[in-house]
Coordinates of C-alpha atoms in Angstrom, one line a residue:
Chain G
M1 CA 0.0 0.0 0.0
S2 CA 1.8 3.0 -1.2
S3 CA -0.6 5.4 0.5
T4 CA 0.6 4.4 4.0
P5 CA 2.7 7.3 5.3
E6 CA 6.0 6.5 6.8
S7 CA 5.0 8.2 10.0
R8 CA 2.3 5.7 10.7
V9 CA 4.7 3.1 11.7
K10 CA 6.5 5.4 14.0
T11 CA 3.3 6.4 15.7
A12 CA 2.0 2.9 16.0
I13 CA 3.0 2.7 19.6
P14 CA 2.1 6.1 21.1
A15 CA 4.1 6.9 24.2
Q16 CA 1.2 8.3 26.1
I17 CA -0.7 5.0 26.2
L18 CA 1.1 3.9 29.3
P19 CA 0.3 3.1 31.9
Q20 CA -3.2 3.3 33.3
A21 CA -5.5 0.7 34.6
S22 CA -8.9 0.7 33.0
D23 CA -10.3 2.7 35.9
G24 CA -7.9 5.5 35.3
V25 CA -5.7 5.0 38.3
Q26 CA -2.0 5.4 37.6
T27 CA -0.2 2.1 38.1
D28 CA 3.4 0.9 37.8
L29 CA 4.8 0.6 34.3
P30 CA 4.4 -2.9 33.1
A31 CA 7.7 -4.3 31.8
V32 CA 8.1 -5.0 28.1
K33 CA 8.2 -8.8 27.8
L34 CA 8.3 -9.2 24.0
K35 CA 9.3 -6.6 21.5
A36 CA 9.1 -6.8 17.8
T37 CA 10.8 -4.3 15.5
G38 CA 10.4 -3.8 11.8
I39 CA 9.0 -7.2 11.0
N40 CA 8.7 -8.0 7.3
F41 CA 7.5 -11.5 6.5
F42 CA 7.4 -13.3 3.2
Y43 CA 5.8 -16.6 1.9
G44 CA 8.1 -17.1 -1.1
A45 CA 7.7 -13.9 -3.1
F46 CA 4.5 -12.9 -1.3
Q47 CA 5.0 -10.3 1.4
A48 CA 2.5 -10.9 4.2
L49 CA 3.8 -8.4 6.8
F50 CA 5.1 -4.9 6.3
D51 CA 7.4 -3.3 8.9
V52 CA 5.4 -4.3 12.0
S53 CA 6.7 -3.0 15.3
I54 CA 4.9 -3.7 18.6
E55 CA 5.6 -4.4 22.2
F56 CA 3.8 -6.8 24.5
F57 CA 3.7 -6.0 28.2
E58 CA 4.3 -8.5 31.0
N59 CA 1.2 -9.9 32.7
R60 CA -1.1 -8.1 30.3
I61 CA -3.4 -9.5 27.6
T62 CA -2.9 -8.0 24.2
A63 CA -5.4 -8.7 21.5
L64 CA -4.6 -8.5 17.8
I65 CA -7.6 -7.9 15.7
G66 CA -8.3 -7.4 12.0
P67 CA -10.1 -9.0 9.1
S68 CA -9.2 -12.4 7.8
G69 CA -5.9 -12.6 6.0
C70 CA -4.6 -9.4 7.5
G71 CA -1.5 -11.1 8.8
K72 CA -2.2 -11.2 12.5
S73 CA -1.8 -15.0 12.8
T74 CA 1.3 -14.9 10.6
F75 CA 2.7 -12.3 12.9
I76 CA 2.3 -14.2 16.2
R77 CA 3.7 -17.3 14.5
N78 CA 6.9 -15.5 14.2
L79 CA 7.1 -14.9 17.9
N80 CA 7.8 -18.6 18.6
R81 CA 9.5 -19.1 15.3
I82 CA 7.0 -21.8 14.3
N83 CA 6.8 -20.1 10.9
E84 CA 10.3 -21.3 10.2
T85 CA 8.8 -24.8 9.6
I86 CA 7.0 -23.6 6.5
R87 CA 8.9 -24.0 3.3
G88 CA 9.8 -20.7 1.6
A89 CA 8.9 -18.6 4.7
R90 CA 11.3 -15.7 5.5
C91 CA 11.2 -13.2 8.4
E92 CA 13.1 -10.0 8.6
G93 CA 13.3 -7.7 11.6
E94 CA 14.1 -8.2 15.2
I95 CA 12.2 -9.8 18.0
L96 CA 13.4 -9.5 21.6
L97 CA 12.2 -11.7 24.5
D98 CA 13.3 -10.1 27.8
G99 CA 15.7 -8.0 25.7
E100 CA 17.3 -11.1 24.1
N101 CA 17.1 -11.7 20.4
I102 CA 15.0 -14.8 19.9
L103 CA 17.2 -15.9 17.0
G104 CA 20.0 -16.3 19.6
I105 CA 17.9 -18.6 21.8
D106 CA 17.8 -22.3 21.1
V107 CA 14.6 -22.8 19.3
T108 CA 13.3 -25.6 21.5
Q109 CA 14.0 -23.4 24.6
L110 CA 12.3 -20.5 23.0
R111 CA 9.2 -22.5 22.3
R112 CA 9.1 -23.8 25.8
R113 CA 9.2 -20.2 27.0
V114 CA 6.7 -18.9 24.4
G115 CA 3.8 -21.3 24.3
M116 CA 1.1 -21.5 21.7
V117 CA -2.5 -22.5 21.4
F118 CA -3.9 -23.1 17.9
Q119 CA -7.1 -22.2 16.1
R120 CA -8.5 -25.7 16.1
P121 CA -8.1 -27.9 19.1
N122 CA -5.2 -30.2 18.2
P123 CA -4.7 -32.7 21.0
F124 CA -2.4 -35.7 20.3
P125 CA -4.0 -39.1 19.8
K126 CA -3.1 -40.0 23.3
S127 CA -4.7 -40.0 26.7
I128 CA -5.6 -36.8 28.5
F129 CA -2.8 -37.3 30.9
D130 CA -0.2 -38.0 28.2
N131 CA -1.3 -34.9 26.3
V132 CA -0.5 -32.7 29.2
A133 CA 2.6 -34.6 30.2
Y134 CA 4.2 -34.6 26.8
G135 CA 5.9 -31.2 26.9
V136 CA 7.0 -31.8 30.5
K137 CA 8.6 -35.1 29.5
I138 CA 10.5 -33.9 26.4
N139 CA 11.8 -30.9 28.3
G140 CA 12.7 -33.0 31.3
L141 CA 10.9 -30.7 33.6
A142 CA 9.6 -33.2 36.1
R143 CA 11.6 -35.7 38.1
G144 CA 9.8 -38.9 38.8
K145 CA 6.2 -40.0 38.4
R146 CA 4.9 -38.2 41.3
A147 CA 6.2 -34.8 40.2
L148 CA 4.8 -35.4 36.7
E149 CA 1.4 -36.2 38.1
E150 CA 1.5 -33.1 40.2
T151 CA 2.4 -30.9 37.1
V152 CA -0.3 -32.5 35.1
E153 CA -2.9 -31.8 37.8
K154 CA -1.7 -28.3 38.3
S155 CA -1.9 -27.5 34.6
L156 CA -5.3 -29.0 34.2
R157 CA -6.5 -26.9 37.2
R158 CA -5.0 -23.8 35.7
A159 CA -6.8 -24.5 32.5
A160 CA -10.1 -25.0 34.5
L161 CA -10.4 -28.5 33.2
W162 CA -9.4 -30.6 36.2
D163 CA -12.8 -31.1 37.7
E164 CA -14.2 -32.3 34.4
V165 CA -11.5 -34.8 33.6
K166 CA -9.9 -35.9 36.9
D167 CA -11.7 -39.3 36.8
Q168 CA -10.9 -40.0 33.2
L169 CA -7.2 -39.0 32.8
H170 CA -6.4 -42.1 30.9
K171 CA -9.2 -41.8 28.4
S172 CA -8.5 -40.6 24.9
A173 CA -8.3 -36.8 24.5
Y174 CA -10.6 -37.3 21.5
A175 CA -13.5 -38.3 23.8
L176 CA -13.7 -34.7 25.1
S177 CA -15.9 -32.0 23.6
G178 CA -14.4 -29.3 21.4
G179 CA -14.3 -26.7 24.2
Q180 CA -12.7 -29.2 26.6
Q181 CA -10.1 -30.2 23.9
Q182 CA -9.1 -26.6 23.6
R183 CA -8.8 -26.2 27.3
L184 CA -6.7 -29.4 27.3
C185 CA -4.5 -27.8 24.6
I186 CA -4.1 -24.8 26.9
A187 CA -3.3 -27.1 29.8
R188 CA -0.7 -28.8 27.6
A189 CA 0.9 -25.4 26.8
L190 CA 0.8 -24.3 30.4
A191 CA 2.4 -27.5 31.6
V192 CA 5.9 -26.4 30.5
D193 CA 5.3 -23.1 32.4
P194 CA 5.7 -20.7 29.5
Q195 CA 6.4 -17.0 30.1
V196 CA 4.4 -15.9 27.1
L197 CA 1.2 -17.6 25.8
L198 CA 0.2 -17.0 22.2
L199 CA -3.3 -17.9 21.3
D200 CA -4.2 -18.0 17.6
E201 CA -8.0 -17.5 17.4
P202 CA -8.5 -20.1 20.1
C203 CA -12.3 -19.8 20.2
S204 CA -13.1 -19.7 16.5
A205 CA -14.1 -23.4 16.5
L206 CA -16.1 -23.2 19.7
D207 CA -19.6 -22.4 20.8
P208 CA -20.4 -19.3 23.0
I209 CA -20.4 -21.2 26.3
A210 CA -17.0 -22.8 25.7
T211 CA -15.7 -19.4 24.5
G212 CA -16.9 -17.8 27.7
K213 CA -15.0 -20.4 29.7
I214 CA -11.8 -19.8 27.8
E215 CA -12.1 -16.0 28.2
D216 CA -12.6 -16.4 32.0
L217 CA -9.5 -18.6 32.0
L218 CA -7.4 -15.9 30.3
F219 CA -8.0 -13.5 33.2
T220 CA -6.7 -16.0 35.7
L221 CA -3.7 -16.8 33.6
K222 CA -2.4 -13.3 33.1
D223 CA -1.0 -13.1 36.6
Q224 CA 1.5 -15.8 35.6
C225 CA 2.2 -15.0 32.0
T226 CA 2.0 -12.5 29.2
I227 CA -0.8 -13.3 26.8
V228 CA -1.2 -12.5 23.1
I229 CA -4.5 -13.4 21.6
V230 CA -5.4 -13.2 17.9
T231 CA -9.1 -12.9 17.3
H232 CA -11.4 -11.7 14.6
N233 CA -14.1 -11.3 17.2
M234 CA -14.0 -7.6 18.3
Q235 CA -16.3 -8.2 21.2
Q236 CA -13.9 -10.8 22.5
A237 CA -10.9 -8.4 22.1
G238 CA -12.9 -5.8 24.0
R239 CA -13.8 -8.2 26.8
V240 CA -10.5 -9.8 27.5
S241 CA -7.7 -7.6 26.5
D242 CA -5.7 -4.7 28.1
Y243 CA -4.1 -3.7 24.8
T244 CA -5.3 -4.0 21.3
G245 CA -3.5 -3.9 18.0
F246 CA -5.3 -3.5 14.7
F247 CA -3.9 -5.2 11.6
L248 CA -4.9 -4.5 8.0
L249 CA -3.3 -5.9 4.9
G250 CA -0.2 -7.0 6.6
R251 CA 0.4 -3.7 8.5
L252 CA -0.1 -2.8 12.1
I253 CA -2.4 0.2 11.7
E254 CA -2.9 1.1 15.3
F255 CA -1.9 -0.1 18.8
N256 CA -3.2 1.2 22.0
K257 CA -5.0 0.5 25.2
T258 CA -8.1 -1.5 24.4
G259 CA -10.4 1.2 25.7
V260 CA -8.8 3.8 23.5
I261 CA -8.9 1.6 20.4
F262 CA -12.6 0.9 20.9
R263 CA -13.7 4.4 22.0
T264 CA -11.4 6.8 20.2
P265 CA -9.3 5.2 17.5
A266 CA -6.8 7.5 15.9
Q267 CA -6.8 6.0 12.5
K268 CA -9.8 6.0 10.1
E269 CA -9.3 2.4 9.1
T270 CA -9.5 1.3 12.7
E271 CA -12.7 3.2 13.2
D272 CA -14.2 1.8 10.1
Y273 CA -13.4 -1.7 11.2
I274 CA -14.5 -1.3 14.8
T275 CA -17.8 0.2 13.7
G276 CA -18.3 -2.6 11.3
R277 CA -18.1 -0.6 8.1
F278 CA -16.0 -3.4 6.6
G279 CA -14.4 -6.6 7.5
Chain P
M1 CA -24.8 -4.9 -1.7
S2 CA -27.9 -7.1 -1.5
A3 CA -28.3 -10.4 -3.2
P4 CA -30.6 -10.7 -6.2
A5 CA -34.1 -11.6 -5.1
S6 CA -34.5 -14.6 -7.3
I7 CA -32.4 -16.6 -9.7
G8 CA -35.4 -17.4 -12.0
V9 CA -35.1 -21.1 -12.7
T10 CA -37.5 -22.4 -10.1
E11 CA -40.6 -22.9 -12.2
R12 CA -39.0 -24.4 -15.4
K13 CA -40.0 -28.0 -16.2
P14 CA -38.3 -29.3 -19.4
D15 CA -40.0 -32.1 -21.4
G16 CA -37.2 -34.6 -21.1
L17 CA -37.3 -34.5 -17.3
F18 CA -38.3 -38.1 -16.9
L19 CA -35.3 -39.4 -18.9
Q20 CA -32.9 -36.9 -17.5
R21 CA -33.7 -37.7 -13.9
L22 CA -34.3 -41.4 -14.6
K23 CA -37.3 -41.4 -12.3
G24 CA -37.0 -44.2 -9.8
G25 CA -33.2 -44.2 -10.4
D26 CA -32.5 -44.5 -6.7
P27 CA -33.9 -48.0 -6.3
I28 CA -32.2 -49.0 -9.5
A29 CA -28.8 -47.7 -8.3
H30 CA -29.5 -49.4 -5.0
A31 CA -30.1 -52.7 -6.7
I32 CA -27.0 -52.5 -9.0
T33 CA -24.6 -51.6 -6.2
W34 CA -26.2 -54.2 -4.0
L35 CA -25.5 -56.8 -6.6
A36 CA -21.9 -55.6 -7.0
A37 CA -21.4 -55.9 -3.2
A38 CA -23.2 -59.3 -3.1
S39 CA -20.7 -60.7 -5.6
V40 CA -18.0 -60.3 -2.9
L41 CA -19.8 -62.6 -0.6
L42 CA -20.6 -65.0 -3.5
V43 CA -16.9 -65.3 -4.5
T44 CA -15.8 -65.9 -0.9
V45 CA -18.3 -68.6 -0.3
W46 CA -17.7 -70.2 -3.6
L47 CA -13.9 -70.2 -3.0
V48 CA -14.2 -71.8 0.4
A49 CA -16.8 -74.4 -0.8
Q50 CA -14.6 -75.4 -3.7
L51 CA -11.4 -75.7 -1.6
W52 CA -13.3 -77.7 0.9
M53 CA -15.0 -80.1 -1.5
Q54 CA -11.9 -80.7 -3.7
S55 CA -9.8 -81.4 -0.6
T56 CA -12.2 -83.9 1.0
P57 CA -10.1 -87.0 0.3
A58 CA -7.2 -85.5 2.0
I59 CA -9.3 -84.3 5.0
H60 CA -10.7 -87.8 5.4
A61 CA -7.2 -89.4 5.1
F62 CA -5.3 -87.1 7.4
G63 CA -7.7 -85.0 9.5
F64 CA -6.1 -82.3 11.6
G65 CA -2.9 -84.4 11.6
F66 CA -2.3 -82.8 8.2
L67 CA -1.4 -79.6 9.9
W68 CA 1.4 -81.0 12.1
S69 CA 2.7 -83.8 10.0
S70 CA 6.0 -83.0 8.4
E71 CA 6.2 -85.9 6.0
W72 CA 5.6 -85.1 2.3
D73 CA 6.1 -88.1 0.2
P74 CA 3.9 -88.4 -2.9
N75 CA 5.2 -92.0 -3.7
A76 CA 4.2 -93.3 -0.3
E77 CA 1.0 -91.2 -0.4
K78 CA 1.9 -89.4 2.8
F79 CA 1.2 -85.8 3.0
G80 CA 1.7 -83.2 5.8
A81 CA 1.6 -79.4 5.7
L82 CA 4.0 -78.4 8.5
P83 CA 7.2 -77.8 6.4
F84 CA 5.1 -75.6 4.0
I85 CA 3.4 -73.7 6.8
Y86 CA 6.8 -73.2 8.5
G87 CA 8.4 -72.0 5.2
T88 CA 5.6 -69.6 4.4
L89 CA 5.6 -68.0 7.9
V90 CA 9.3 -67.8 8.2
T91 CA 9.9 -66.2 4.8
S92 CA 7.1 -63.7 5.4
A93 CA 8.3 -62.8 8.8
L94 CA 11.9 -62.4 7.6
A95 CA 10.6 -60.2 4.7
L96 CA 8.7 -57.9 7.0
A97 CA 11.5 -57.7 9.6
I98 CA 13.6 -56.2 6.8
S99 CA 11.0 -54.2 4.7
V100 CA 9.0 -52.6 7.5
P101 CA 11.8 -50.6 9.2
L102 CA 13.3 -49.7 5.9
G103 CA 10.0 -48.8 4.3
V104 CA 8.7 -46.8 7.2
G105 CA 12.1 -45.0 7.4
A106 CA 12.0 -44.2 3.7
A107 CA 8.4 -43.0 4.0
I108 CA 9.3 -40.7 6.9
F109 CA 12.1 -39.3 4.8
L110 CA 9.9 -38.8 1.7
S111 CA 7.0 -37.2 3.6
E112 CA 8.8 -35.2 6.2
L113 CA 12.4 -34.4 5.3
A114 CA 13.1 -34.6 1.6
Q115 CA 13.0 -31.6 -0.7
P116 CA 9.8 -31.7 -2.7
G117 CA 11.6 -32.4 -6.0
L118 CA 13.5 -35.3 -4.7
S119 CA 10.5 -36.6 -2.9
A120 CA 8.5 -36.6 -6.2
V121 CA 11.1 -38.5 -8.1
L122 CA 11.6 -41.1 -5.4
T123 CA 7.9 -41.5 -5.0
F124 CA 7.5 -42.1 -8.7
L125 CA 10.3 -44.8 -8.6
V126 CA 8.6 -46.5 -5.6
E127 CA 5.3 -46.7 -7.4
L128 CA 7.1 -48.1 -10.4
L129 CA 8.8 -50.7 -8.3
A130 CA 5.5 -51.8 -6.8
A131 CA 4.2 -52.6 -10.3
V132 CA 7.1 -54.8 -11.4
P133 CA 5.8 -58.4 -12.0
S134 CA 7.1 -60.9 -9.5
V135 CA 8.8 -63.2 -12.1
I136 CA 11.1 -60.3 -12.8
F137 CA 12.0 -60.1 -9.1
G138 CA 12.6 -63.8 -9.3
L139 CA 15.1 -63.4 -12.1
L140 CA 16.8 -60.6 -10.2
A141 CA 17.1 -62.8 -7.2
I142 CA 18.6 -65.7 -9.2
F143 CA 21.2 -63.5 -10.8
T144 CA 22.1 -61.3 -7.9
L145 CA 20.8 -62.5 -4.5
V146 CA 21.6 -66.2 -4.9
P147 CA 25.4 -65.7 -5.6
L148 CA 25.5 -62.9 -2.9
V149 CA 24.0 -65.2 -0.2
R150 CA 26.1 -68.2 -1.4
D151 CA 29.4 -66.4 -1.4
V152 CA 29.2 -63.4 0.9
I153 CA 26.2 -63.3 3.3
G154 CA 26.0 -67.0 4.0
P155 CA 29.6 -67.6 5.0
A156 CA 29.6 -64.4 7.0
L157 CA 26.5 -65.4 8.9
D158 CA 27.8 -68.9 9.4
K159 CA 30.6 -67.4 11.5
T160 CA 28.0 -66.0 13.9
S161 CA 26.3 -69.4 14.2
G162 CA 27.8 -69.8 17.6
V163 CA 25.5 -67.0 18.8
F164 CA 22.7 -67.4 16.3
P165 CA 22.1 -71.1 15.6
F166 CA 19.7 -70.2 12.8
F167 CA 22.6 -69.1 10.7
A168 CA 24.5 -72.4 10.9
G169 CA 25.4 -74.7 8.1
P170 CA 26.6 -74.5 4.5
S171 CA 24.9 -71.9 2.2
Y172 CA 23.8 -73.0 -1.2
G173 CA 22.6 -69.6 -2.2
V174 CA 19.0 -70.9 -2.6
G175 CA 17.1 -71.1 0.6
V176 CA 14.8 -69.5 3.1
L177 CA 17.0 -66.5 3.7
T178 CA 17.2 -65.7 0.0
A179 CA 13.4 -66.1 -0.4
G180 CA 12.9 -63.8 2.6
L181 CA 15.3 -61.2 1.1
I182 CA 13.5 -61.1 -2.3
L183 CA 10.2 -60.9 -0.5
A184 CA 11.6 -58.0 1.5
V185 CA 12.5 -56.2 -1.8
M186 CA 9.0 -56.9 -3.2
T187 CA 7.1 -55.7 -0.1
F188 CA 9.3 -52.7 0.5
P189 CA 7.5 -50.4 -2.1
F190 CA 4.1 -51.2 -0.6
V191 CA 5.3 -50.2 2.9
I192 CA 6.7 -47.0 1.6
S193 CA 3.9 -46.0 -0.6
I194 CA 1.1 -46.6 1.9
S195 CA 3.0 -45.3 4.9
R196 CA 3.9 -42.2 3.0
E197 CA 0.3 -41.5 2.2
A198 CA -0.7 -41.9 5.8
L199 CA 2.1 -39.6 7.0
L200 CA 1.1 -36.9 4.5
A201 CA -2.5 -37.1 5.7
V202 CA -1.5 -36.0 9.2
P203 CA -2.7 -32.4 9.8
R204 CA 0.2 -29.9 10.1
E205 CA -1.4 -28.8 13.4
Q206 CA -0.2 -32.0 15.0
R207 CA 3.4 -31.3 14.1
E208 CA 3.1 -27.7 15.2
A209 CA 1.5 -28.7 18.5
A210 CA 4.6 -30.8 19.4
L211 CA 7.0 -28.1 18.0
A212 CA 5.3 -25.4 20.0
L213 CA 6.0 -27.3 23.2
G214 CA 9.7 -27.3 22.5
A215 CA 10.0 -30.6 20.6
T216 CA 12.8 -31.0 18.1
K217 CA 11.9 -31.9 14.5
W218 CA 12.6 -35.6 15.2
E219 CA 10.6 -35.6 18.4
A220 CA 7.7 -34.0 16.6
T221 CA 7.9 -36.7 13.9
W222 CA 8.2 -39.6 16.3
D223 CA 5.8 -38.5 19.0
A224 CA 3.1 -36.7 17.0
I225 CA 3.2 -37.5 13.3
I226 CA 3.9 -41.3 13.5
P227 CA 1.3 -42.1 16.2
F228 CA -1.3 -40.1 14.3
A229 CA -0.5 -42.0 11.1
R230 CA -0.1 -45.4 12.8
L231 CA -3.3 -46.9 11.4
G232 CA -2.1 -46.3 7.9
I233 CA 1.3 -47.6 8.7
L234 CA -0.2 -50.8 10.2
G235 CA -2.3 -51.1 7.0
S236 CA 0.8 -51.0 4.9
I237 CA 2.3 -53.7 7.0
F238 CA -0.6 -56.0 6.7
L239 CA -0.9 -55.5 3.0
S240 CA 2.7 -56.4 2.6
L241 CA 2.2 -59.4 4.8
A242 CA -0.6 -60.6 2.5
R243 CA 1.6 -60.2 -0.5
A244 CA 4.5 -62.1 1.2
L245 CA 2.3 -65.0 2.3
G246 CA 0.8 -65.5 -1.1
E247 CA 3.8 -64.7 -3.3
T248 CA 4.5 -67.7 -5.5
M249 CA 6.8 -67.1 -8.5
A250 CA 9.8 -65.3 -7.1
V251 CA 9.9 -67.5 -4.0
T252 CA 9.7 -70.7 -6.0
M253 CA 12.7 -69.6 -8.0
V254 CA 15.0 -69.1 -5.1
I255 CA 13.8 -71.1 -2.0
G256 CA 15.2 -74.4 -3.0
N257 CA 11.9 -76.3 -2.9
D258 CA 12.8 -78.8 -0.2
P259 CA 10.0 -79.8 2.2
K260 CA 12.1 -79.9 5.3
I261 CA 12.1 -78.0 8.5
T262 CA 15.7 -77.0 9.4
P263 CA 16.6 -74.4 12.0
S264 CA 19.1 -72.8 9.6
L265 CA 17.8 -70.0 7.4
L266 CA 20.6 -70.8 5.0
A267 CA 19.1 -74.2 4.2
P268 CA 16.5 -74.7 1.4
G269 CA 12.8 -74.7 2.3
Y270 CA 9.4 -74.6 0.7
T271 CA 6.3 -72.5 0.9
I272 CA 2.6 -73.4 0.5
A273 CA 2.2 -71.3 -2.6
S274 CA 5.4 -72.7 -4.2
V275 CA 4.5 -76.3 -3.7
I276 CA 1.0 -75.8 -5.2
A277 CA 2.5 -74.2 -8.2
N278 CA 5.2 -76.8 -8.6
E279 CA 3.3 -80.0 -8.1
F280 CA -0.2 -79.3 -9.2
T281 CA 0.4 -80.3 -12.9
E282 CA 2.3 -83.4 -11.9
A283 CA 0.0 -84.7 -9.2
T284 CA -0.9 -88.1 -10.4
S285 CA -3.0 -89.5 -7.5
N286 CA -6.3 -88.1 -6.2
L287 CA -4.9 -87.9 -2.7
H288 CA -1.9 -85.9 -3.9
L289 CA -4.2 -83.4 -5.7
A290 CA -6.5 -83.2 -2.7
S291 CA -3.6 -82.6 -0.4
L292 CA -2.4 -79.7 -2.5
I293 CA -5.9 -78.2 -2.5
L294 CA -6.0 -78.7 1.2
L295 CA -2.8 -76.7 1.5
G296 CA -4.5 -73.9 -0.4
L297 CA -7.3 -74.0 2.1
V298 CA -4.7 -73.8 4.9
L299 CA -3.0 -70.8 3.3
F300 CA -6.4 -69.2 3.0
L301 CA -7.1 -69.7 6.6
I302 CA -3.7 -68.4 7.6
T303 CA -4.4 -65.1 5.8
I304 CA -7.8 -64.9 7.4
I305 CA -6.4 -65.5 10.9
I306 CA -3.7 -62.9 10.3
N307 CA -6.1 -60.4 9.0
A308 CA -8.5 -60.9 11.9
G309 CA -5.6 -60.4 14.2
A310 CA -4.8 -57.2 12.4
R311 CA -8.3 -55.9 12.9
L312 CA -8.2 -56.8 16.6
L313 CA -4.9 -55.0 16.9
I314 CA -6.2 -51.9 15.2
L315 CA -9.4 -52.0 17.3
A316 CA -7.3 -52.3 20.5
T317 CA -5.0 -49.4 19.6
T318 CA -7.9 -47.3 18.4
R319 CA -9.7 -47.6 21.6
Q320 CA -6.7 -46.4 23.4
G321 CA -7.0 -43.0 21.8
S322 CA -6.7 -42.5 18.1
A323 CA -7.5 -39.8 15.7
T324 CA -9.9 -41.7 13.5

C-alpha cells in the first residue's frame, strides 16, 4: 500500500498510552516482555507483513484484531519461530524476548518459554494425561512419576479442566468436547510453564459457552504469563484484553490500550473496522 | 450490496425430465450396487466351498494331523503341511522384519524431510517398483541374491552361528534367507507407498503442537506424526504381509523347494504357494491333488487369521485414543 505514510509506523505505539489501569488509576509501568521491531514476512515472493513493530507487556493481555488474511496469525507465529517450519517462509526484523534476540535462543528453549494454542483444538491421539505430560517429559521438567502427576494436575487446574476430567485422565483426548479439547491444549501449553502464551484465534471453532470459559480462564492466567491473543471477534478483544493492535493488509495500523482503540481510535481504518463498516 | 431476489429457474419444467432424472433411479442404483457388493460374498463362499470339496479326500485321510505332520512323500501317499506352513511363515516374517523398518524409514524421509523435487522423483520410482511383475523379481534374485547369499552373506552369517544357531550350516545360495530377502524387496515399495500417504495425511497442526511445546523436529515426527499415522502404517504392513504370504513365483525360483524344517535360514525350504505351483500339474493321484488343495485352504485360513488379528490390533489401539 503506497498510500501508507512512513510516519504511521512510528506512531504505531504512542508513548502516552502507558500506563493506566482501566479505571484510570495510575499504576506501575508494566515491563516489556516481548518486543518486535520492523518485521517483514514473506511466503516465497508474497509479502505478508510490512514493517510491523509492537511491544507486549508483562502480565497483560494483548489482542490482535483485524479482518481475515490481515497477517495477525502470521505475525504471532513469528514470535515462537513456528513459521520457520513452513517451506519458503522468511522473516526480517528483530524480536526480543526479555531483551534477548529470539534468534539467539535455542529454538526448543524459545518455544518452551513462548507457548502456543492453535485455532482448532489439536490434541495428540493420546490420553488426556499423556497430552498434558508430553511437553513436561520432552523438556525434562519433572523428576519422577509423582512430580509429573503433580504438574499435570496443576496444569489442568490452571486450565479449569481438572474437575471435568480428573476421573478419566487415561481416556483418549478425543473423547472430550471441542471446548474441553481446547482447554486441554491450553493445559498442555501451560504444563511447560511458559512466560508468554500465544493464542491464535483459540475460540473460532467453539460455541459461546466454551468461548466464555476460555475467556474467563485468560483473566486468571495473566497473573503468571504474558498473553497475546489473535481474534477476529472484536467483542472478544474488548472483553478480554488490556491492549489491542489492529492489523490490516499486513500492517499494524494502530496499537493502544483496548479502551482507547474501541472508543477513540486515531486511524480512520481502525474506526471503520470497529464500527463494522467493513471486514 | 444485496443479493438478487430470485435466480429465475425455479418454475421451469423441461420435457425430457423423466429421462434426464431417470425417475426411480435411486432404487435401480441401489439394486445395482447391492449386486456388486453381493458378488464379494458370493466369490468368498464359492472359494471356500470349492477348496473344501476338492480337498475332502485329504481331509478324510489325514484329518487335523495334516497340519502338524511334516512328511511329504507323494510316492508313499503321505502328506503333511507343516514344512510348508513353516516355510511360508518364516519367509514372510523375515521379509517384514527387513522391509518394515526400511520402508517406514523411507516413508518418513519422503514425507517429512526430503526436498519436494527429490520426494516426487523417489515416490515415482517407488510406485514403479510396486508394479514390477514378481517373475522379474525372481530373475533378479537368481542372478544377484543367490550368488550374494552363497558367497558373501551365507559364509559371514555362518561365522556368527555360535551365537545365532539359525545361521548355521553351509549356504547353497538358494534357501529360506534368499526367499525372505527377495520378499523384502518386493514388499518394500508397498510399505513406503502406503505409509507415506498416511504420513502426508497428518494435519500440520499435529506437528506444530509438538514443536510449539519445545519438541525437536525428530521428536515431533516420532511423537506426533507417526502415532497419528499409525493406522495407515499398520495397514501398509498387513498389505505387505498378505503379499509375502501368497507370493509364488519369485519365492519358488530361489527357495530351493525342499519340504524340510531346518533351523538354519541358509538351508532350502518350501512354501505353500510354491508347492502348489510346482506339483499341481504333476500330481498323479487323487490324494496328492486333494492334499495340494487342502494346502491352499490352509493358506487361505492363515491369511484370514492374520487379517483378523490385524483388525483386533487396530481396534485395540484405536480404543486407546486415536485420531480416526
